[in-house]
Every structure is written in C-alpha cells, then in structure tokens.
DNA sequence: GTTGAAACGCCCTGATG
DNA sequence: CATCAGGGCGTTTCAAC
C-alpha cells in the first residue's frame, strides 16, 4: 500500500468506469502493473465492491432522517434482535453503535413522513426502546462515498505506523 | 420508470459490474432494450455515477463521528461560508441542513481522535458556532449505498402519484 | 418488445527485457 | 517495473422481425 495504490483508490472511489489504461495513465504506470494492483486491492478486501449511485429525489426517497436511539436494556439478546430488525429494513441505510448517551444512530431514507412513521412503529415493535429521537433533513449540502486518503498514514500488516 | 426500471436500479445499486447480458437475464429482457434502459437511466440522471466502495478500516479511517451543529447566526453568509468550508474537507462525507433544534448534521470519517480534534478546530475557525455536539461510533452495524425501492410508488414527469 | 450480427475496445494473460 | 502480443469477452450499434 503505497502512494500509487492510494491514488488508484482515490480515482476509483470517484469513478469506477475508468479503464485500466486510463487509470494507468493517471497514476503514471503502464497498464499491466496497474491492473495487477487493482486486482490485489480487490482480493485484499480494500476495494469491496463496485456500485451504481442513484439520485434519491429521482426515485422518490427524498426524506433523510437521523434517528438517535437509547436501548431498552443492554443485553446481547437486545443487540441481536435489533441488528436483525434493521438488517431487514431497506430504509435503514446506515446503523452504528455509539459511545456516550445515545446507544445507536441510524440514517434512514424514506419517501415521506407517513412512511417514516410506519418505519418508526415497526422499529419500536421489534425491540424495546428507552428513547428515540428523530431528526429530519431539509437539504443535502454534501454527500460522498469516497473516504479521505491521507498522505502515507496507515498501519501495515506488521503493525508499525507508516509514513509515505 | 416502471417495474423493470426499478429492478435494474436495484441490481445496479448492489453490483455495477453486472454485464448488460446478465442484467437483461435477471430482469427478463433481451440485452438490447435492457441496454437502452440503462442508458436512459443515466442520461435522465437517475443513475448518477458508478464508484468503487472501500473498506474504511483497511485504509485507516476507522473512526466515524456524527456531528450536530447549531449555527452561530442564521444568515445566507453563514450558510455560504459553512458550505464552502465543509466542501473543502474530505473527512466530511455527508452534510445535511436539518429541521428542529439542530441546524446541521455531519457524518465524518477520520483516522482517530487527534485527527478529529484537528478537524473540529478547523470547523469552528471557519465559521462561528453556537453549539457543536460530537457522537463517536464504536461499531458499524449496517452500511449500504442502495436506496430503498418501493413497489410502484413514485412521482412521474406530470406530477401525478404513480402506483405500479 | 425480439433475434442475429457485425466492429471495436477493453480485459486478462502470457511472453520478454 | 516496461513493452509487445494475443484470445476472449462485453459493449455498442446496426439490421430485420
């Protein structure tokens, strides 16, 4: 994982339709080794998948809601049931277990308030909640799936800190 | 935008490496019209881009933080400066203007606490803040870029409600 | 909508230096 | 790492039904 690998990742995170030839040109490599690097990034699990991004407004899921949840109780069973419940809900696009007051944060995409209300009811029916706070988005200011890449800050297999 | 289009979107949201032939087979179409539908979805802006998704842990950005912000003042200038500031910060992967108490929500990806602290300082230096509340993710339970697709609930060009 | 068939480019794999 | 060469697949466009 060197500077060239990071360049490849950065480019592919923004446009996965780039051909190996174009990619090689942009990172200053010939196609063959560039192709091998891409393969290795995929087999190593760095690049996990290639997907199409869709305009949510165009398909009618314009309402984004952030949901902060406090668990009803703190048991493995609760977590298991909660995890299974949100896994089965396509409207829940993201879920994290948090540090601090709030136990879980969800990012939800729905068509509108009525659909969100239905989701809320399914959620509280699936598992007991101590508190649920929903925050509704009015306007999207920024959205990207590209993670930030740092000049040479990473941790390699041996566990040492790296610096490009 | 009919049921077949929605199937195509659903499949491509999960795997953009599918060939037109495979896609056509899965949606019950022959390759030619299937290819035309994909083209139309792209020119109409439904499919906006194709990107590679990366494992954040593998590239060292394992810390996800949700930041709730109350604006220092409510003026167009504040919003303009804030928007410009976060646009220039690759660590800020998502930003929404919210309804209710919290004015803005950010989703941030960083290498660790020290980097988050540096980002926080850049943020409050860029524009005055009334309140900033940061919540740190311990564990990711779910993540998808695929928006939910509803059986025939959409709004077509003429503005009428549609039902498949 | 369907099938069939072209042309072209790219993917992927070897070989060599 | 670079370059060259090749087979095979997929895309893209065309024709006709």
mmCIF file of C-alpha atoms in Angstrom, chain B residues 12-105:
data_model
loop_
_atom_site.group_PDB
_atom_site.id
_atom_site.type_symbol
_atom_site.label_atom_id
_atom_site.label_comp_id
_atom_site.label_asym_id
_atom_site.label_seq_id
_atom_site.Cartn_x
_atom_site.Cartn_y
_atom_site.Cartn_z
ATOM 1 C CA UNK B 12 -27.010 -1.956 -10.260
ATOM 2 C CA UNK B 13 -27.108 -0.327 -6.814
ATOM 3 C CA UNK B 14 -25.687 -3.544 -5.414
ATOM 4 C CA UNK B 15 -23.356 -4.581 -8.219
ATOM 5 C CA UNK B 16 -22.350 -2.289 -11.041
ATOM 6 C CA UNK B 17 -20.052 -4.910 -12.587
ATOM 7 C CA UNK B 18 -23.032 -6.821 -13.967
ATOM 8 C CA UNK B 19 -22.864 -7.066 -17.736
ATOM 9 C CA UNK B 20 -25.821 -5.999 -19.819
ATOM 10 C CA UNK B 21 -26.409 -9.631 -20.722
ATOM 11 C CA UNK B 22 -26.566 -10.711 -17.060
ATOM 12 C CA UNK B 23 -28.752 -7.745 -16.200
ATOM 13 C CA UNK B 24 -31.119 -8.484 -19.091
ATOM 14 C CA UNK B 25 -31.410 -12.090 -17.956
ATOM 15 C CA UNK B 26 -32.252 -11.148 -14.365
ATOM 16 C CA UNK B 27 -34.959 -8.640 -15.303
ATOM 17 C CA UNK B 28 -36.452 -10.835 -18.035
ATOM 18 C CA UNK B 29 -35.471 -8.767 -21.041
ATOM 19 C CA UNK B 30 -33.214 -9.210 -24.042
ATOM 20 C CA UNK B 31 -29.890 -7.359 -23.985
ATOM 21 C CA UNK B 32 -30.733 -4.628 -26.491
ATOM 22 C CA UNK B 33 -33.734 -2.953 -24.761
ATOM 23 C CA UNK B 34 -32.091 -3.554 -21.399
ATOM 24 C CA UNK B 35 -29.035 -1.639 -22.553
ATOM 25 C CA UNK B 36 -31.284 1.183 -23.789
ATOM 26 C CA UNK B 37 -32.984 1.411 -20.394
ATOM 27 C CA UNK B 38 -29.657 1.658 -18.594
ATOM 28 C CA UNK B 39 -28.594 4.426 -20.966
ATOM 29 C CA UNK B 40 -31.823 6.340 -20.369
ATOM 30 C CA UNK B 41 -31.486 5.982 -16.602
ATOM 31 C CA UNK B 42 -28.037 7.535 -16.871
ATOM 32 C CA UNK B 43 -28.970 10.387 -19.209
ATOM 33 C CA UNK B 44 -32.039 11.166 -17.083
ATOM 34 C CA UNK B 45 -29.809 11.487 -14.043
ATOM 35 C CA UNK B 46 -31.384 8.609 -12.116
ATOM 36 C CA UNK B 47 -28.076 6.738 -12.098
ATOM 37 C CA UNK B 48 -25.572 9.470 -11.326
ATOM 38 C CA UNK B 49 -22.283 7.600 -11.205
ATOM 39 C CA UNK B 50 -20.507 4.279 -10.747
ATOM 40 C CA UNK B 51 -17.993 4.134 -7.939
ATOM 41 C CA UNK B 52 -15.775 1.688 -6.067
ATOM 42 C CA UNK B 53 -16.543 1.209 -2.380
ATOM 43 C CA UNK B 54 -13.641 0.829 0.005
ATOM 44 C CA UNK B 55 -13.271 -0.783 3.440
ATOM 45 C CA UNK B 56 -12.561 2.202 5.725
ATOM 46 C CA UNK B 57 -10.649 0.040 8.237
ATOM 47 C CA UNK B 58 -8.269 -1.132 5.513
ATOM 48 C CA UNK B 59 -7.256 2.413 4.661
ATOM 49 C CA UNK B 60 -7.071 3.551 8.254
ATOM 50 C CA UNK B 61 -10.161 5.747 8.520
ATOM 51 C CA UNK B 62 -11.989 3.625 11.068
ATOM 52 C CA UNK B 63 -13.448 6.389 13.224
ATOM 53 C CA UNK B 64 -16.902 7.614 12.234
ATOM 54 C CA UNK B 65 -18.292 10.675 14.013
ATOM 55 C CA UNK B 66 -21.708 12.269 13.805
ATOM 56 C CA UNK B 67 -21.553 15.994 14.487
ATOM 57 C CA UNK B 68 -24.658 18.014 15.395
ATOM 58 C CA UNK B 69 -24.226 21.753 14.866
ATOM 59 C CA UNK B 70 -26.181 24.847 15.905
ATOM 60 C CA UNK B 71 -25.287 27.805 13.712
ATOM 61 C CA UNK B 72 -23.795 30.953 15.218
ATOM 62 C CA UNK B 73 -26.230 33.073 13.268
ATOM 63 C CA UNK B 74 -28.867 32.463 10.646
ATOM 64 C CA UNK B 75 -27.760 34.401 7.595
ATOM 65 C CA UNK B 76 -27.102 33.475 3.967
ATOM 66 C CA UNK B 77 -23.457 34.449 4.502
ATOM 67 C CA UNK B 78 -23.051 31.960 7.336
ATOM 68 C CA UNK B 79 -24.548 29.179 5.224
ATOM 69 C CA UNK B 80 -22.366 30.070 2.245
ATOM 70 C CA UNK B 81 -19.174 30.055 4.311
ATOM 71 C CA UNK B 82 -20.163 26.864 6.093
ATOM 72 C CA UNK B 83 -20.978 25.097 2.821
ATOM 73 C CA UNK B 84 -17.656 26.152 1.315
ATOM 74 C CA UNK B 85 -15.781 25.027 4.421
ATOM 75 C CA UNK B 86 -17.193 21.505 4.530
ATOM 76 C CA UNK B 87 -16.878 21.137 0.756
ATOM 77 C CA UNK B 88 -13.128 21.580 1.202
ATOM 78 C CA UNK B 89 -12.932 18.935 3.944
ATOM 79 C CA UNK B 90 -12.726 15.373 2.568
ATOM 80 C CA UNK B 91 -13.249 13.993 6.076
ATOM 81 C CA UNK B 92 -16.788 15.381 5.971
ATOM 82 C CA UNK B 93 -18.523 12.747 3.891
ATOM 83 C CA UNK B 94 -22.067 13.900 4.434
ATOM 84 C CA UNK B 95 -23.777 17.114 5.500
ATOM 85 C CA UNK B 96 -27.444 17.972 5.868
ATOM 86 C CA UNK B 97 -29.335 21.061 6.925
ATOM 87 C CA UNK B 98 -31.886 19.913 9.483
ATOM 88 C CA UNK B 99 -35.286 20.825 10.850
ATOM 89 C CA UNK B 100 -35.587 21.397 14.607
ATOM 90 C CA UNK B 101 -33.104 22.240 17.342
ATOM 91 C CA UNK B 102 -30.022 21.042 15.481
ATOM 92 C CA UNK B 103 -29.242 23.108 12.395
ATOM 93 C CA UNK B 104 -26.749 20.804 10.664
ATOM 94 C CA UNK B 105 -25.672 17.186 10.851
#
